[in-house]
């Protein structure tokens, strides 16, 4: 019986035919992101990266917009630098998204790492804020109400002695680690342990403020995991939030939060918290249920971020965690924007 198998040799026309078939077969998840105006990021990236004119020679850098798309691609599929390099070379959908063709090559893992280091946490934050300005310009971020919450970002656990952990908590570098620079560069001295619902977590927290209507992330800040959810709220609120409604869970109660709400003249829809001696009444429980109808929308954002792998951190240090979190929140907003256009 004759059966069809793969040919031993293929020519250029076979490869081009295969690429055309893969492009026309069905839309990939990346094709939705074509609605984004990527060129709007070019002036900011050029300013942040400050590449020279190569008049003295040297290797020509990759296009900064293409490299930003590589980072979004990496976050979207939760890839390491070497795996990102391989997947770009291996998948036609990745090449189409980046505007590359067969034979163009791709940024290697060292180039991807160097681009992230050069852009830095402040640069990625500026890119995040630029896209949010575009969202405000299109009326996708309104002033009808805000939701604040925090989520854990788990980091690789450090195997230190108990006395070393006490020194790290005080902001000191243990002598055993300090005298070996190679060991110190592999130790995360910024992450912290904490407990929630009898479960231990080690790493950082992503504190966000989200638009209640569109579910876009407006502002965020990163702290170690031991910082209470309510402490960074002052860094999340802006003057544009004045006289709006704020939704939050029962972690955001106390005199500090009350003072912030008074300062910004915000209407509080914060869930009430009961204690063992003063449990919530039926009326309070019903009120919490009504508030949670809106407040729970922030959990949708954290769920999508977890699908990106944004609830884990593979690098070392709070600065790099800030970079990765800014990239994660930007990727979430880009994906959310693409979804809005797909529904329209």
Short mmCIF file of C-alpha atoms in Angstrom, two decimals:
data_model
loop_
_atom_site.label_atom_id
_atom_site.label_comp_id
_atom_site.label_asym_id
_atom_site.label_seq_id
_atom_site.Cartn_x
_atom_site.Cartn_y
_atom_site.Cartn_z
CA UNK A 1 0.00 0.00 0.00
CA UNK A 2 1.28 3.43 -0.92
CA UNK A 3 1.36 5.97 1.88
CA UNK A 4 2.45 9.59 1.96
CA UNK A 5 5.47 10.42 4.10
CA UNK A 6 7.76 13.39 4.48
CA UNK A 7 10.18 13.96 1.62
CA UNK A 8 13.86 13.50 2.23
CA UNK A 9 14.67 16.84 0.64
CA UNK A 10 12.78 20.12 0.39
CA UNK A 11 13.46 23.15 -1.73
CA UNK A 12 12.84 26.84 -1.17
CA UNK A 13 9.39 26.70 -2.77
CA UNK A 14 8.30 23.96 -0.35
CA UNK A 15 9.39 26.09 2.61
CA UNK A 16 7.58 29.17 1.29
CA UNK A 17 4.45 27.11 0.62
CA UNK A 18 4.55 25.78 4.18
CA UNK A 19 4.95 29.31 5.59
CA UNK A 20 2.00 30.54 3.51
CA UNK A 21 -0.16 27.62 4.63
CA UNK A 22 0.63 28.25 8.30
CA UNK A 23 -0.27 31.93 7.93
CA UNK A 24 -3.63 31.23 6.27
CA UNK A 25 -4.64 28.21 8.36
CA UNK A 26 -5.99 30.07 11.40
CA UNK A 27 -5.35 33.15 13.46
CA UNK A 28 -2.91 32.71 16.32
CA UNK A 29 -3.25 34.45 19.67
CA UNK A 30 -0.49 36.82 18.56
CA UNK A 31 -2.42 38.01 15.51
CA UNK A 32 -4.85 39.82 17.83
CA UNK A 33 -2.00 42.11 18.91
CA UNK A 34 -1.70 43.53 15.38
CA UNK A 35 -4.22 46.24 16.38
CA UNK A 36 -1.59 47.83 18.65
CA UNK A 37 0.29 50.85 17.33
CA UNK A 38 3.79 49.56 18.02
CA UNK A 39 5.43 52.48 16.22
CA UNK A 40 4.11 54.81 18.93
CA UNK A 41 6.75 53.33 21.26
CA UNK A 42 9.69 54.06 18.93
CA UNK A 43 10.48 57.68 20.01
CA UNK A 44 10.40 56.78 23.71
CA UNK A 45 12.54 53.65 23.22
CA UNK A 46 15.08 55.60 21.16
CA UNK A 47 15.33 58.17 23.96
CA UNK A 48 15.62 55.56 26.72
CA UNK A 49 18.15 53.33 24.99
CA UNK A 50 20.28 56.17 23.58
CA UNK A 51 22.04 54.08 20.95
CA UNK A 52 24.96 55.79 19.24
CA UNK A 53 25.17 56.47 15.50
CA UNK A 54 27.63 53.58 14.97
CA UNK A 55 30.08 56.00 13.33
CA UNK A 56 32.90 54.24 15.15
CA UNK A 57 31.76 50.83 13.95
CA UNK A 58 30.55 48.02 16.12
CA UNK A 59 27.62 45.67 15.94
CA UNK A 60 24.37 47.17 14.62
CA UNK A 61 21.66 46.92 17.32
CA UNK A 62 18.31 45.30 16.67
CA UNK A 63 15.30 47.58 16.12
CA UNK A 64 14.07 48.69 19.60
CA UNK A 65 10.41 48.20 18.64
CA UNK A 66 11.19 44.65 17.52
CA UNK A 67 13.00 44.00 20.81
CA UNK A 68 10.01 45.32 22.78
CA UNK A 69 7.81 42.89 20.86
CA UNK A 70 10.28 40.12 21.73
CA UNK A 71 9.84 40.93 25.43
CA UNK A 72 6.05 40.93 25.10
CA UNK A 73 6.30 37.61 23.26
CA UNK A 74 8.51 36.24 26.02
CA UNK A 75 6.07 37.31 28.74
CA UNK A 76 2.99 36.21 26.80
CA UNK A 77 4.26 32.62 26.59
CA UNK A 78 6.36 32.61 29.79
CA UNK A 79 9.66 31.83 28.03
CA UNK A 80 13.25 32.05 29.20
CA UNK A 81 15.79 33.99 27.11
CA UNK A 82 17.28 30.87 25.40
CA UNK A 83 13.82 29.39 24.81
CA UNK A 84 12.63 32.69 23.30
CA UNK A 85 15.53 32.63 20.84
CA UNK A 86 14.71 29.05 19.84
CA UNK A 87 10.97 29.61 19.47
CA UNK A 88 11.46 32.68 17.26
CA UNK A 89 13.59 30.60 14.91
CA UNK A 90 11.23 27.61 15.10
CA UNK A 91 7.73 29.11 14.80
CA UNK A 92 6.30 30.95 11.81
CA UNK A 93 3.72 32.72 14.00
CA UNK A 94 6.52 34.28 16.06
CA UNK A 95 8.32 35.43 12.92
CA UNK A 96 5.13 37.01 11.56
CA UNK A 97 4.49 38.81 14.84
CA UNK A 98 8.02 40.27 14.82
CA UNK A 99 7.89 41.16 11.12
CA UNK A 100 10.75 38.78 10.30
CA UNK A 101 11.17 36.36 7.41
CA UNK A 102 13.01 33.11 7.02
CA UNK A 103 16.71 33.81 6.88
CA UNK A 104 16.51 37.11 8.76
CA UNK A 105 17.86 35.51 11.91
CA UNK A 106 16.67 36.45 15.38
CA UNK A 107 18.03 38.15 18.51
CA UNK A 108 19.98 35.60 20.53
CA UNK A 109 19.46 35.06 24.25
CA UNK A 110 22.43 37.29 25.18
CA UNK A 111 20.96 40.15 23.11
CA UNK A 112 17.58 39.76 24.81
CA UNK A 113 19.21 39.81 28.25
CA UNK A 114 21.32 42.87 27.36
CA UNK A 115 18.26 44.75 26.05
CA UNK A 116 16.40 44.16 29.32
CA UNK A 117 19.37 45.33 31.35
CA UNK A 118 19.80 48.45 29.20
CA UNK A 119 16.12 49.39 29.31
CA UNK A 120 15.87 48.80 33.07
CA UNK A 121 12.92 49.03 35.44
CA UNK A 122 12.47 52.79 34.97
CA UNK A 123 12.46 52.41 31.20
CA UNK A 124 9.86 49.64 31.24
CA UNK A 125 7.73 51.71 33.62
CA UNK A 126 7.89 54.60 31.13
CA UNK A 127 6.73 52.26 28.33
CA UNK A 128 3.86 51.06 30.55
CA UNK A 129 2.78 54.63 31.28
CA UNK A 130 3.00 55.61 27.61
CA UNK A 131 0.56 52.87 26.64
CA UNK A 132 -1.79 53.94 29.43
CA UNK A 133 -1.74 57.47 28.00
CA UNK A 134 -2.92 55.99 24.71
CA UNK A 135 -5.71 54.17 26.55
CA UNK A 136 -6.83 57.40 28.25
CA UNK A 137 -6.74 59.19 24.92
CA UNK A 138 -9.14 56.60 23.51
CA UNK A 139 -11.43 56.87 26.53
CA UNK A 140 -10.74 53.30 27.69
CA UNK A 141 -9.65 54.40 31.17
CA UNK A 142 -12.40 56.45 32.80
CA UNK A 143 -12.82 57.97 36.25
CA UNK A 144 -15.90 56.05 37.35
CA UNK A 145 -14.17 53.89 39.94
CA UNK A 146 -10.93 52.14 40.95
CA UNK A 147 -10.07 48.76 42.45
CA UNK A 148 -6.89 48.10 44.43
CA UNK A 149 -5.43 44.76 45.44
CA UNK A 150 -2.13 42.89 45.69
CA UNK A 151 -0.87 39.51 44.54
CA UNK A 152 2.20 37.44 45.43
CA UNK A 153 5.12 37.01 43.06
CA UNK A 154 6.97 33.92 44.20
CA UNK A 155 10.77 33.94 43.90
CA UNK A 156 13.26 31.05 44.13
CA UNK A 157 13.68 30.15 47.79
CA UNK A 158 17.03 30.98 49.38
CA UNK A 159 18.79 28.37 51.53
CA UNK A 160 20.31 30.49 54.29
CA UNK A 161 21.04 29.83 57.93
CA UNK A 162 18.65 31.27 60.52
CA UNK A 163 21.15 33.90 61.71
CA UNK A 164 21.78 34.94 58.09
CA UNK A 165 18.07 35.41 57.51
CA UNK A 166 17.90 37.68 60.56
CA UNK A 167 20.76 39.78 59.15
CA UNK A 168 19.06 40.01 55.76
CA UNK A 169 15.83 41.20 57.43
CA UNK A 170 17.84 44.02 59.03
CA UNK A 171 19.20 44.99 55.61
CA UNK A 172 22.67 43.57 56.26
CA UNK A 173 24.70 41.24 54.05
CA UNK A 174 25.87 38.11 55.92
CA UNK A 175 29.65 37.75 56.09
CA UNK A 176 29.62 34.28 54.51
CA UNK A 177 27.85 35.73 51.47
CA UNK A 178 29.69 39.07 51.34
CA UNK A 179 33.17 37.56 51.15
CA UNK A 180 32.27 35.61 48.00
CA UNK A 181 30.98 37.98 45.28
CA UNK A 182 29.96 35.09 43.03
CA UNK A 183 27.79 33.69 45.78
CA UNK A 184 26.33 37.11 46.61
CA UNK A 185 25.20 37.70 43.03
CA UNK A 186 23.16 34.49 43.26
CA UNK A 187 21.45 35.49 46.51
CA UNK A 188 18.23 37.50 46.53
CA UNK A 189 18.63 39.85 49.48
CA UNK A 190 15.42 41.80 48.75
CA UNK A 191 12.76 39.08 48.80
CA UNK A 192 11.03 38.22 52.09
CA UNK A 193 8.94 35.47 53.67
CA UNK A 194 5.34 35.97 54.73
CA UNK A 195 2.27 33.90 55.59
CA UNK A 196 -1.30 34.09 54.37
CA UNK A 197 -4.07 31.63 55.25
CA UNK A 198 -1.52 29.37 56.96
CA UNK A 199 0.53 29.15 53.75
CA UNK A 200 4.08 30.51 53.45
CA UNK A 201 5.20 32.64 50.51
CA UNK A 202 8.65 33.92 49.57
CA UNK A 203 9.20 36.74 47.13
CA UNK A 204 7.46 39.99 46.27
CA UNK A 205 4.03 41.58 45.82
CA UNK A 206 2.46 43.24 42.81
CA UNK A 207 0.19 46.03 44.15
CA UNK A 208 -2.11 47.35 41.43
CA UNK A 209 -4.86 49.90 40.91
CA UNK A 210 -7.31 48.88 38.19
CA UNK A 211 -10.04 50.74 36.34
CA UNK A 212 -13.29 49.20 37.56
CA UNK A 213 -15.07 49.49 34.20
CA UNK A 214 -12.45 48.40 31.65
CA UNK A 215 -10.20 46.31 33.94
CA UNK A 216 -7.02 47.99 32.66
CA UNK A 217 -4.18 48.27 35.18
CA UNK A 218 -3.52 51.99 35.74
CA UNK A 219 -0.73 52.08 38.32
CA UNK A 220 1.30 49.53 40.24
CA UNK A 221 4.17 49.23 42.68
CA UNK A 222 6.36 46.31 43.78
CA UNK A 223 7.33 45.50 47.37
CA UNK A 224 8.71 42.48 49.15
CA UNK A 225 6.11 39.92 50.26
CA UNK A 226 6.25 40.93 53.94
CA UNK A 227 4.81 44.41 53.28
CA UNK A 228 1.11 44.63 54.17
CA UNK A 229 -1.28 45.18 51.26
CA UNK A 230 -2.47 48.54 52.60
CA UNK A 231 0.94 50.21 53.04
CA UNK A 232 1.70 51.19 49.38
CA UNK A 233 -1.79 52.55 48.60
CA UNK A 234 -0.48 56.12 48.68
CA UNK A 235 1.82 55.27 45.74
CA UNK A 236 -1.09 53.95 43.69
CA UNK A 237 -3.51 56.86 43.95
CA UNK A 238 -3.28 59.93 41.70
CA UNK A 239 -4.96 63.34 41.59
CA UNK A 240 -7.13 62.05 38.74
CA UNK A 241 -8.69 59.61 41.24
CA UNK A 242 -10.18 62.45 43.26
CA UNK A 243 -13.91 62.13 44.00
CA UNK A 244 -14.16 58.64 42.51
CA UNK A 245 -15.21 55.33 44.09
CA UNK A 246 -12.64 52.92 45.54
CA UNK A 247 -13.28 49.18 45.88
CA UNK A 248 -11.01 46.99 48.01
CA UNK A 249 -11.09 43.94 50.26
CA UNK A 250 -10.97 43.91 54.05
CA UNK A 251 -7.16 44.24 54.13
CA UNK A 252 -7.54 47.94 53.26
CA UNK A 253 -9.00 49.21 56.52
CA UNK A 254 -7.59 51.40 59.27
CA UNK A 255 -6.78 55.05 60.01
CA UNK A 256 -4.09 55.28 57.29
CA UNK A 257 -6.53 54.26 54.54
CA UNK A 258 -9.25 56.49 56.01
CA UNK A 259 -6.88 59.49 55.85
CA UNK A 260 -6.03 58.75 52.21
CA UNK A 261 -9.68 58.47 51.27
CA UNK A 262 -10.41 61.78 52.97
CA UNK A 263 -7.45 63.44 51.24
CA UNK A 264 -8.65 62.32 47.79
CA UNK A 265 -12.35 62.75 48.65
CA UNK A 266 -13.01 59.19 47.51
CA UNK A 267 -16.13 57.17 48.26
CA UNK A 268 -15.09 53.92 49.96
CA UNK A 269 -16.64 50.61 48.99
CA UNK A 270 -14.28 48.54 51.14
CA UNK A 271 -15.33 45.18 52.51
CA UNK A 272 -15.74 45.13 56.27
CA UNK A 273 -13.65 42.83 58.43
CA UNK A 274 -14.96 40.73 61.28
CA UNK A 275 -13.12 39.36 64.30
CA UNK A 276 -13.60 36.39 66.59
CA UNK A 277 -15.12 38.67 69.25
CA UNK A 278 -17.12 40.86 66.84
CA UNK A 279 -18.29 38.76 63.88
CA UNK A 280 -20.00 40.38 60.93
CA UNK A 281 -23.75 40.73 61.07
CA UNK A 282 -26.01 39.43 58.32
CA UNK A 283 -26.42 42.97 56.99
CA UNK A 284 -22.63 43.48 56.86
CA UNK A 285 -22.15 40.16 55.06
CA UNK A 286 -24.75 41.14 52.48
CA UNK A 287 -23.04 44.52 52.02
CA UNK A 288 -19.69 42.77 51.50
CA UNK A 289 -21.29 40.51 48.91
CA UNK A 290 -22.59 43.51 46.97
CA UNK A 291 -19.20 45.24 47.10
CA UNK A 292 -17.46 42.07 45.92
CA UNK A 293 -19.48 42.04 42.71
CA UNK A 294 -17.25 44.88 41.51
CA UNK A 295 -14.15 44.25 43.62
CA UNK A 296 -13.77 40.69 42.34
CA UNK A 297 -12.96 42.00 38.85
CA UNK A 298 -9.37 42.53 39.98
CA UNK A 299 -9.08 38.76 40.46
CA UNK A 300 -9.71 38.34 36.72
CA UNK A 301 -6.60 40.43 36.06
CA UNK A 302 -4.49 38.42 38.49
CA UNK A 303 -5.79 35.21 36.93
CA UNK A 304 -4.71 36.33 33.45
CA UNK A 305 -1.34 37.46 34.82
CA UNK A 306 -0.87 34.00 36.35
CA UNK A 307 -1.48 32.49 32.90
CA UNK A 308 1.44 34.59 31.65
CA UNK A 309 3.58 33.22 34.47
CA UNK A 310 3.57 36.65 36.09
CA UNK A 311 3.02 35.16 39.54
CA UNK A 312 6.57 33.74 39.44
CA UNK A 313 9.94 35.47 39.29
CA UNK A 314 13.06 33.72 37.97
CA UNK A 315 15.60 36.51 38.36
CA UNK A 316 17.29 38.09 41.40
CA UNK A 317 16.64 41.40 43.16
CA UNK A 318 13.78 43.85 43.54
CA UNK A 319 14.92 46.09 40.67
CA UNK A 320 14.67 43.23 38.20
CA UNK A 321 11.39 42.17 39.76
CA UNK A 322 10.09 45.71 39.13
CA UNK A 323 11.13 45.36 35.48
CA UNK A 324 9.45 41.97 35.08
CA UNK A 325 6.29 43.18 36.85
CA UNK A 326 6.08 46.28 34.64
CA UNK A 327 6.46 44.02 31.58
CA UNK A 328 3.79 41.65 32.92
CA UNK A 329 1.31 44.46 33.61
CA UNK A 330 2.04 46.00 30.19
CA UNK A 331 1.45 42.63 28.50
CA UNK A 332 -1.83 42.26 30.37
CA UNK A 333 -2.99 45.71 29.20
CA UNK A 334 -1.92 44.96 25.61
CA UNK A 335 -3.83 41.68 25.68
CA UNK A 336 -6.87 43.40 27.21
CA UNK A 337 -6.75 46.12 24.54
CA UNK A 338 -6.61 43.49 21.78
CA UNK A 339 -9.63 41.76 23.32
CA UNK A 340 -11.59 45.05 23.28
CA UNK A 341 -10.93 45.40 19.56
CA UNK A 342 -11.83 41.77 18.87
CA UNK A 343 -15.23 42.32 20.51
CA UNK A 344 -15.90 45.56 18.64
#
